[in-house]
Amino acid sequence: MSLVEPGMRRDLSALFEPDGVAIVGASDDPVKWGNWLARGALRGERRRPVYLVNRRGGEVMGRPAFRSLAELPAPPALAVLAVPPAALEQAVDDAILAGVRALVVITAGEADGDAGGARDRALAARAREAGVVLLGPNCLGVFDARAELELVSNDLPHGPIGLISQSGNLALEIGMIAADAGLGFSRFVSVGNQADVQVAELIGNLADHPATELIAIYVEDFRDGRAFAAAAEAATRAGKPVVLMAIEHTEATARAVASHTGALASDGAAIDAACRAAGIERVRAPQELIDVADGLLRAGPMRGRRVGVLADGGGHAGIATSLLQRAGLQLPRLGDALAAELRAGLAPAAAVSNPIDLAGAGEQDIRTFDRTARALLRSGEVDAVLMTGYFGGYSEYAETLGRGEASAAEALADASHVSGRPLVVQTMHPQTPASGTLRRRGVPVYRSIERAVDVCARLAARGERGPDGVPPLPSAAAPVRVERPIEEGGYALARSLLAAAGVAFADARTVGGPDDAVEAARAVGYPVVLKALGLLHKSDAGGVALGLRDDAAVRAAVADMEERLAPPAFSVEWMAPVSDGVELLIGARWDARFGPIALVGLGGLFTEILHDIAVALAPMNEVGALALLGSLRSAPLLAGARGRPPLDAPAAAAALAALSRVAAEHPEVAAIEVNPLLVLRAGALGLDARLELADRDEAGGAAS
Amino acid sequence: MSLVEPGMRRDLSALFEPDGVAIVGASDDPVKWGNWLARGALRGERRRPVYLVNRRGGEVMGRPAFRSLAELPAPPALAVLAVPPAALEQAVDDAILAGVRALVVITAGEADGDAGGARDRALAARAREAGVVLLGPNCLGVFDARAELELVSNDLPHGPIGLISQSGNLALEIGMIAADAGLGFSRFVSVGNQADVQVAELIGNLADHPATELIAIYVEDFRDGRAFAAAAEAATRAGKPVVLMAIEHTEATARAVASHTGALASDGAAIDAACRAAGIERVRAPQELIDVADGLLRAGPMRGRRVGVLADGGGHAGIATSLLQRAGLQLPRLGDALAAELRAGLAPAAAVSNPIDLAGAGEQDIRTFDRTARALLRSGEVDAVLMTGYFGGYSEYAETLGRGEASAAEALADASHVSGRPLVVQTMHPQTPASGTLRRRGVPVYRSIERAVDVCARLAARGERGPDGVPPLPSAAAPVRVERPIEEGGYALARSLLAAAGVAFADARTVGGPDDAVEAARAVGYPVVLKALGLLHKSDAGGVALGLRDDAAVRAAVADMEERLAPPAFSVEWMAPVSDGVELLIGARWDARFGPIALVGLGGLFTEILHDIAVALAPMNEVGALALLGSLRSAPLLAGARGRPPLDAPAAAAALAALSRVAAEHPEVAAIEVNPLLVLRAGALGLDARLELADRDEAGGAAS
């Protein structure tokens, strides 16, 4: 098990701050990578020598080209390889021989078609043996703003974001959106196939990089998922938020990414669990990525969920209020003293009880904005202010307001900093000088109110909880290794494994026929449940009979199931008082990249219909399990909804924690679950269970 | 009851296409409405005479001002009143006397403070009596692109959208966003307080207006909600989609809109019900409004949910695929023949099984885009194509591609039109010539992939169902009018009203004490339920005892409740087999603007926790009720989830339809519900019910 080994932390300075660069495969053809990279490299020529290498020699970009790395006067720290697939292995050997310390391999396909990653593994091994860092293959470049290293196909904006991406076009798009927000990149790394340098190692590098204030990631394959999560958690704790855009596995996304980088996409639950553990902000698209990064870079976490809305029109006030409430934020009615203070500076038509509508006061006196915001922010009655509407456009609207608007922008930013509470701005004029002033002074400014509200919700959530932490996996071999054959569905085995770990189950006896069944039923006590064993989905197949009240009912049920299903055996079980409690599902699945993932949700009939599921990296302890339970939408059911007594949530959490430990100790178990787990006033009782072994060649199959 | 009266349809030509305009209150002061409106009016001077009126006379904007409307050489059809509140009534009288046919009243506040709308009612009555149309008060202008009528404070872009707005600033923002998308307004009307002209009448006007292709609405108060819905439904059926941004009532939004236009915001459920009835697209913010309008204007409904993704990079392919699947759309794997056809034109690195990743083919031959899109669109294997990535930027990227990209854009649009299937484009280059070509030829182009995907989901939903239709309300008085006093919670009354309408309830007897209770229990048959009557929330208060199995249990429960709750009476009821069925909630509420709204959701404990609720305008018939039931997330529970037998959904629908009729016949009932309604294999049985009367002064209180 290498899952919990911390990500490698090598010296990557040759990659980001090389003392010289060679472009192997440099070209004059303007639609070739060898051309774009050479152009990019030459932009940094005042910082370091740039060598253009082309096996045909002659001139490239108006300067003599070297035929090979061996011809160079001095070995540069970094070589970029943009050569045909057939020439790649030789080029790597040449570079190592020439003495380079880092390799950026642009070359994508393999000389002899898709060889299942064998070439990548061989290249990585060769590089590591020589102590050389290798980025790629199938990499689209590397960029360091301060070092003026621009080994990329396009201009990228400079700024505080360290970007790791498995797609060049998405990096480009993210860069364009970032520039609009006055943001840009400190470093950018395209990771390609991650043969050697993986995303976890790069996160560590960016966490240590002073010019990087936030780490943004687009990734299709997490490789060592636990190392990824651990690196992200460390960065988060060090004050560098991590924002992640990831592709999760479905049949269709697998078609998308497999052809792209040969990636193995992780299950959405595994990615969510990693984000929970590491405090990562998950996003779904480039614009959202930058909008969230903007908020995290420019505003700190909120101390609570109370927002004051400051609008210069009733429509904007109403829209913002609606969206904030839908996002779970609160708009407290302001206290009388504060309302009176605000009222004093405003016209009678203004609304002052939250939302605040300046109702035209801005045109009369632009400083109304910062006076009102300051009063709100320092009042202690809200945890953030969302300003929405027209601000930033007043200078255009009336020349006389120009200077005032700039001062108001400065004063608004100051009011936020002094109060220690975020100010988030939405305006229909996001690209005017006043909006620029707000941004430069640390206020996030959005054109879209949806995004301003989403950022407020994330700031509030960050104030409420940080990362859970990444649990280590048991390093020793499992005490008992589960081997095939097990019966279909694995009910008996799941029960015995989980019971040994401390999960309570309803009293049950395994029997072969009607007489044994009746005897077992009497021992368990009527009414009983009869289950046909050896079926994957007992309920769906009609293999469960509930509420059998006497011997005759048991015999009839056995006869019926024998005829229909011919099961190898039956289980006779105590009929638990289901209507006295709530049914949960607890389970765990083994993700190829992240290892064991625990999940809990509303169980029984509701599991698949309502999708109220929470996930976390396994194993987890009882405290973590209880917090996870509490994050369910249906958590109020456990607390005793509608006059019912509270149920034993700690017992449910203990069962979940025990199950998560079993999962972590048994990599050979692909999935294990108890559904339902009946949570009662005292205790929690497993009523059914299921277990699935991994395919033999996948057993223990986490990232290697 | 005036709720179902169709919206008034008067001749509004004097408002939009007047033969002359007078601006009363015209001013040289550049921060006054009287100045902005005068400037706007003068921009149309080549089309009609413009008269500036200012009671001080002299010059305004370099031309002589009239002192009053009486001085004008000829009465213009339209007068705009931007006068102080104290001068408003006189100005209206003057205008009527001068012979104008339409009035736009900008003036907002009342001379003597807030008089609760009395002034507005008086103004509207005076105008109607004189046969004059009155827009406002508190109106921010009116605009007609073809008529060159620009009575607004800012420039607005011209285009196919008719906008009705209750906020001037939001209209401005919507206009700015529309312009970026190459869209604009055919007409814009600010409705203000809707004293005379209401939103429903304006929808009817825009539906008849040839230059208007889509109607967009921002509204805080729907006034006659049924007339609104009926007008929107008629427009939708006439091929003019309606997009609605509305503020729904919460405590905080009430604070926002009450101070703005004195509006009475409707419940979110009522608005959703109206949208369902009228086929309205509901949006939450300005950017979303234009993005949706863009999609509806430029693309028709999809015939199914299958989308083909065409990307020029693996990252974009993956992101789009993920988002489409989250939005409930399908990405079918393409058939072998189609995949082979696509493969023939692409490099080996390309993915061709959906998503399609051109993998660099665009740089080599830009026409790969339209060839691939055409093959996809005509194949019949997808219902729409979503193109995502870099398209539109190739001309900048390599000059040689410039002409090709324009041709490709034309061919892409043609392929969509010929196939009759939508093409939706997301690109990081939305403002380039090629993107402009796509737009002009009817292809919606988005910068944000989230919005492109949302539009696909809406196009698919529109293909699946149109408007439900707006049900008429019973015009006769209710057969039996419910009068106070009723007991708290109204259980007995709700039962009797609903039972008379055909809703089945569990057998029940009302009793006073322990002996009667025992007798009733024996008659009903053990086990029984005992309920304490006269409590608003019986369960929460501990006023329900379930599963009483014998006389002693009944006596004990009666004694316990008498001691704790001292109820006026008890109900002894048959204990229905709850675990054999599914509990629903069915109910109806009376919205002040939309009248009775029916709702159905998962009942019992789950109602408030899971918010799985569907709503519709009441009354509804059994077919509509069954469709509404089917729209619940939890609908599969009724169909027989996990091997359970299917339940009697038609019986549940019949109960819902009956309840909706009762609600529609009893405007004096503010709310009525059955919760739970136990749906069994045969039949559906009410187990509890509740009724609330409207406050006396609100009874029958729908829009007047």
PDB file of C-alpha atoms in Angstrom, chain A residues 36 154 167 169-170 172-173 176-177 180 218 220 245 247-248 250-253 255-256 259-260 284-285 287-288 312 314-316 318-319 321-323 325-326 331-333 349 351 353-355 390 397 426 428-429 447 449-451 537 539-540 602 605-606 608-610 633-634 636-637 641-644, chain B residues 36 154 167 169-170 172-173 176-177 180 218 220 245 247-248 250-253 255-256 259-260 284-285 287-288 312 314-316 318-319 321-323 325-326 331-333 349 351 353-355 390 397 426 428-429 447 449-451 537 539-540 602 605-606 608-610 633-634 636-637 641-644:
ATOM      1  CA  TRP A  36       5.149  28.329 -30.120  1.00  0.00           C
ATOM      2  CA  ASN A 154      -0.059  31.588 -25.599  1.00  0.00           C
ATOM      3  CA  SER A 167      -5.769  20.491 -20.343  1.00  0.00           C
ATOM      4  CA  ASN A 169      -7.221  24.775 -23.685  1.00  0.00           C
ATOM      5  CA  LEU A 170      -8.884  24.930 -20.281  1.00  0.00           C
ATOM      6  CA  LEU A 172      -6.084  29.176 -21.696  1.00  0.00           C
ATOM      7  CA  GLU A 173      -9.745  29.776 -20.959  1.00  0.00           C
ATOM      8  CA  MET A 176      -8.708  34.735 -20.136  1.00  0.00           C
ATOM      9  CA  ILE A 177     -11.358  34.775 -17.430  1.00  0.00           C
ATOM     10  CA  ASP A 180     -10.962  39.982 -16.775  1.00  0.00           C
ATOM     11  CA  TYR A 218      -7.941  20.913 -13.349  1.00  0.00           C
ATOM     12  CA  GLU A 220      -8.625  14.129 -14.984  1.00  0.00           C
ATOM     13  CA  MET A 245     -12.199  21.343 -11.188  1.00  0.00           C
ATOM     14  CA  ILE A 247     -13.924  15.167 -14.090  1.00  0.00           C
ATOM     15  CA  GLU A 248     -15.743  12.418 -12.258  1.00  0.00           C
ATOM     16  CA  THR A 250     -19.266   8.083 -15.663  1.00  0.00           C
ATOM     17  CA  GLU A 251     -19.491   5.947 -18.743  1.00  0.00           C
ATOM     18  CA  ALA A 252     -19.485   9.047 -20.948  1.00  0.00           C
ATOM     19  CA  THR A 253     -16.740  10.960 -19.119  1.00  0.00           C
ATOM     20  CA  ARG A 255     -14.901   8.052 -23.046  1.00  0.00           C
ATOM     21  CA  ALA A 256     -13.867  11.708 -22.834  1.00  0.00           C
ATOM     22  CA  SER A 259      -8.754   9.280 -25.118  1.00  0.00           C
ATOM     23  CA  HIS A 260      -7.338  12.531 -23.796  1.00  0.00           C
ATOM     24  CA  ARG A 284     -17.542  22.549 -12.223  1.00  0.00           C
ATOM     25  CA  ALA A 285     -16.426  24.995 -14.915  1.00  0.00           C
ATOM     26  CA  GLN A 287     -15.836  30.743 -14.975  1.00  0.00           C
ATOM     27  CA  GLU A 288     -16.849  29.310 -11.620  1.00  0.00           C
ATOM     28  CA  ASP A 312     -28.954  51.188  -5.237  1.00  0.00           C
ATOM     29  CA  GLY A 314     -35.198  47.891  -5.263  1.00  0.00           C
ATOM     30  CA  GLY A 315     -34.927  45.347  -8.065  1.00  0.00           C
ATOM     31  CA  HIS A 316     -31.322  44.513  -7.347  1.00  0.00           C
ATOM     32  CA  GLY A 318     -34.860  41.872  -4.234  1.00  0.00           C
ATOM     33  CA  ILE A 319     -32.886  39.629  -6.595  1.00  0.00           C
ATOM     34  CA  THR A 321     -32.100  38.788  -1.269  1.00  0.00           C
ATOM     35  CA  SER A 322     -33.862  35.922  -3.039  1.00  0.00           C
ATOM     36  CA  LEU A 323     -30.623  34.327  -4.164  1.00  0.00           C
ATOM     37  CA  GLN A 325     -31.821  32.986   0.948  1.00  0.00           C
ATOM     38  CA  ARG A 326     -31.850  30.162  -1.575  1.00  0.00           C
ATOM     39  CA  LEU A 331     -30.666  38.474   6.021  1.00  0.00           C
ATOM     40  CA  PRO A 332     -31.354  39.615   9.558  1.00  0.00           C
ATOM     41  CA  ARG A 333     -33.659  42.556  10.054  1.00  0.00           C
ATOM     42  CA  ALA A 349     -37.871  56.350  -0.130  1.00  0.00           C
ATOM     43  CA  ALA A 351     -35.206  50.981   2.682  1.00  0.00           C
ATOM     44  CA  SER A 353     -33.967  47.303   7.427  1.00  0.00           C
ATOM     45  CA  ASN A 354     -31.988  44.845   5.198  1.00  0.00           C
ATOM     46  CA  PRO A 355     -31.925  44.740   2.300  1.00  0.00           C
ATOM     47  CA  TYR A 390     -24.873  50.132 -10.497  1.00  0.00           C
ATOM     48  CA  TYR A 397     -23.432  58.576 -15.712  1.00  0.00           C
ATOM     49  CA  GLN A 426     -21.868  42.775  -7.920  1.00  0.00           C
ATOM     50  CA  MET A 428     -23.348  45.930 -14.038  1.00  0.00           C
ATOM     51  CA  HIS A 429     -20.147  47.969 -14.481  1.00  0.00           C
ATOM     52  CA  ARG A 447     -20.833  41.002 -13.026  1.00  0.00           C
ATOM     53  CA  ILE A 449     -25.132  38.248  -8.905  1.00  0.00           C
ATOM     54  CA  GLU A 450     -25.430  34.451  -8.926  1.00  0.00           C
ATOM     55  CA  ARG A 451     -21.672  34.163  -8.529  1.00  0.00           C
ATOM     56  CA  HIS A 537     -30.752  -7.957  -4.455  1.00  0.00           C
ATOM     57  CA  SER A 539     -35.732  -7.416  -1.885  1.00  0.00           C
ATOM     58  CA  ASP A 540     -35.999  -6.809  -5.607  1.00  0.00           C
ATOM     59  CA  LEU A 602     -31.118   7.756   4.162  1.00  0.00           C
ATOM     60  CA  LEU A 605     -36.567   2.613  -0.046  1.00  0.00           C
ATOM     61  CA  PHE A 606     -35.243   6.148  -0.085  1.00  0.00           C
ATOM     62  CA  GLU A 608     -31.707   5.641  -4.600  1.00  0.00           C
ATOM     63  CA  ILE A 609     -34.636   7.975  -4.915  1.00  0.00           C
ATOM     64  CA  LEU A 610     -33.547  10.871  -2.769  1.00  0.00           C
ATOM     65  CA  ARG A 633     -30.413  16.776   4.653  1.00  0.00           C
ATOM     66  CA  SER A 634     -32.349  14.165   6.563  1.00  0.00           C
ATOM     67  CA  PRO A 636     -33.331  16.217  11.497  1.00  0.00           C
ATOM     68  CA  LEU A 637     -35.052  12.821  11.324  1.00  0.00           C
ATOM     69  CA  ALA A 641     -38.639  15.346  13.940  1.00  0.00           C
ATOM     70  CA  ARG A 642     -42.277  16.297  14.538  1.00  0.00           C
ATOM     71  CA  GLY A 643     -42.525  15.394  18.169  1.00  0.00           C
ATOM     72  CA  ARG A 644     -40.852  12.003  17.853  1.00  0.00           C
TER      73      ARG A 644
ATOM     74  CA  TRP B  36     -33.076  62.357 -19.288  1.00  0.00           C
ATOM     75  CA  ASN B 154     -30.345  55.447 -20.997  1.00  0.00           C
ATOM     76  CA  SER B 167     -37.117  47.934 -11.977  1.00  0.00           C
ATOM     77  CA  ASN B 169     -31.798  49.435 -13.046  1.00  0.00           C
ATOM     78  CA  LEU B 170     -32.480  45.774 -13.775  1.00  0.00           C
ATOM     79  CA  LEU B 172     -30.534  48.606 -17.780  1.00  0.00           C
ATOM     80  CA  GLU B 173     -28.464  45.624 -16.702  1.00  0.00           C
ATOM     81  CA  MET B 176     -26.205  45.599 -21.299  1.00  0.00           C
ATOM     82  CA  ILE B 177     -26.058  41.818 -21.145  1.00  0.00           C
ATOM     83  CA  ASP B 180     -23.187  41.480 -25.537  1.00  0.00           C
ATOM     84  CA  TYR B 218     -39.154  41.239 -14.165  1.00  0.00           C
ATOM     85  CA  GLU B 220     -42.416  42.166  -8.033  1.00  0.00           C
ATOM     86  CA  MET B 245     -37.591  36.804 -13.264  1.00  0.00           C
ATOM     87  CA  ILE B 247     -39.222  37.979  -6.526  1.00  0.00           C
ATOM     88  CA  GLU B 248     -40.945  35.456  -4.312  1.00  0.00           C
ATOM     89  CA  THR B 250     -40.122  35.772   2.170  1.00  0.00           C
ATOM     90  CA  GLU B 251     -39.861  37.965   5.208  1.00  0.00           C
ATOM     91  CA  ALA B 252     -36.696  39.576   3.806  1.00  0.00           C
ATOM     92  CA  THR B 253     -37.891  39.984   0.211  1.00  0.00           C
ATOM     93  CA  ARG B 255     -38.830  44.204   3.131  1.00  0.00           C
ATOM     94  CA  ALA B 256     -37.113  44.655  -0.240  1.00  0.00           C
ATOM     95  CA  SER B 259     -40.422  49.786  -0.029  1.00  0.00           C
ATOM     96  CA  HIS B 260     -39.719  49.669  -3.752  1.00  0.00           C
ATOM     97  CA  ARG B 284     -33.305  34.045 -11.027  1.00  0.00           C
ATOM     98  CA  ALA B 285     -30.946  36.757 -12.299  1.00  0.00           C
ATOM     99  CA  GLN B 287     -27.460  37.083 -16.891  1.00  0.00           C
ATOM    100  CA  GLU B 288     -29.533  33.915 -16.714  1.00  0.00           C
ATOM    101  CA  ASP B 312     -11.582  20.726 -29.763  1.00  0.00           C
ATOM    102  CA  GLY B 314     -10.264  16.700 -24.111  1.00  0.00           C
ATOM    103  CA  GLY B 315     -10.679  19.038 -21.152  1.00  0.00           C
ATOM    104  CA  HIS B 316     -13.597  20.888 -22.658  1.00  0.00           C
ATOM    105  CA  GLY B 318     -14.935  16.256 -20.191  1.00  0.00           C
ATOM    106  CA  ILE B 319     -16.323  19.384 -18.514  1.00  0.00           C
ATOM    107  CA  THR B 321     -20.002  15.908 -20.533  1.00  0.00           C
ATOM    108  CA  SER B 322     -20.022  16.133 -16.733  1.00  0.00           C
ATOM    109  CA  LEU B 323     -22.309  19.146 -16.702  1.00  0.00           C
ATOM    110  CA  GLN B 325     -25.120  14.528 -17.249  1.00  0.00           C
ATOM    111  CA  ARG B 326     -25.680  16.456 -14.040  1.00  0.00           C
ATOM    112  CA  LEU B 331     -24.693  11.377 -24.111  1.00  0.00           C
ATOM    113  CA  PRO B 332     -25.337   8.242 -26.118  1.00  0.00           C
ATOM    114  CA  ARG B 333     -22.345   6.289 -27.376  1.00  0.00           C
ATOM    115  CA  ALA B 349      -5.780  10.924 -31.290  1.00  0.00           C
ATOM    116  CA  ALA B 351     -12.229  10.662 -29.798  1.00  0.00           C
ATOM    117  CA  SER B 353     -17.745   7.971 -29.685  1.00  0.00           C
ATOM    118  CA  ASN B 354     -19.338  10.987 -27.876  1.00  0.00           C
ATOM    119  CA  PRO B 355     -17.978  13.216 -26.613  1.00  0.00           C
ATOM    120  CA  TYR B 390     -11.894  27.403 -28.794  1.00  0.00           C
ATOM    121  CA  TYR B 397      -4.522  32.109 -33.667  1.00  0.00           C
ATOM    122  CA  GLN B 426     -19.733  27.580 -25.884  1.00  0.00           C
ATOM    123  CA  MET B 428     -13.732  31.134 -24.912  1.00  0.00           C
ATOM    124  CA  HIS B 429     -13.948  33.549 -27.878  1.00  0.00           C
ATOM    125  CA  ARG B 447     -18.906  32.118 -22.913  1.00  0.00           C
ATOM    126  CA  ILE B 449     -20.388  26.254 -20.412  1.00  0.00           C
ATOM    127  CA  GLU B 450     -22.717  26.142 -17.392  1.00  0.00           C
ATOM    128  CA  ARG B 451     -25.208  28.324 -19.241  1.00  0.00           C
ATOM    129  CA  HIS B 537     -49.861  20.265  15.361  1.00  0.00           C
ATOM    130  CA  SER B 539     -48.025  15.039  16.405  1.00  0.00           C
ATOM    131  CA  ASP B 540     -45.622  17.664  17.636  1.00  0.00           C
ATOM    132  CA  LEU B 602     -43.743  13.112   0.104  1.00  0.00           C
ATOM    133  CA  LEU B 605     -41.953  12.855   8.497  1.00  0.00           C
ATOM    134  CA  PHE B 606     -40.352  13.665   5.179  1.00  0.00           C
ATOM    135  CA  GLU B 608     -40.367  19.401   5.656  1.00  0.00           C
ATOM    136  CA  ILE B 609     -37.038  17.658   5.490  1.00  0.00           C
ATOM    137  CA  LEU B 610     -36.822  16.674   1.862  1.00  0.00           C
ATOM    138  CA  ARG B 633     -38.469  12.986  -7.273  1.00  0.00           C
ATOM    139  CA  SER B 634     -40.099  10.343  -5.109  1.00  0.00           C
ATOM    140  CA  PRO B 636     -40.684   5.916  -8.221  1.00  0.00           C
ATOM    141  CA  LEU B 637     -41.856   5.009  -4.703  1.00  0.00           C
ATOM    142  CA  ALA B 641     -39.520   0.627  -5.872  1.00  0.00           C
ATOM    143  CA  ARG B 642     -37.155  -2.222  -4.988  1.00  0.00           C
ATOM    144  CA  GLY B 643     -39.450  -5.110  -5.667  1.00  0.00           C
ATOM    145  CA  ARG B 644     -42.455  -3.695  -3.838  1.00  0.00           C
TER     146      ARG B 644
END
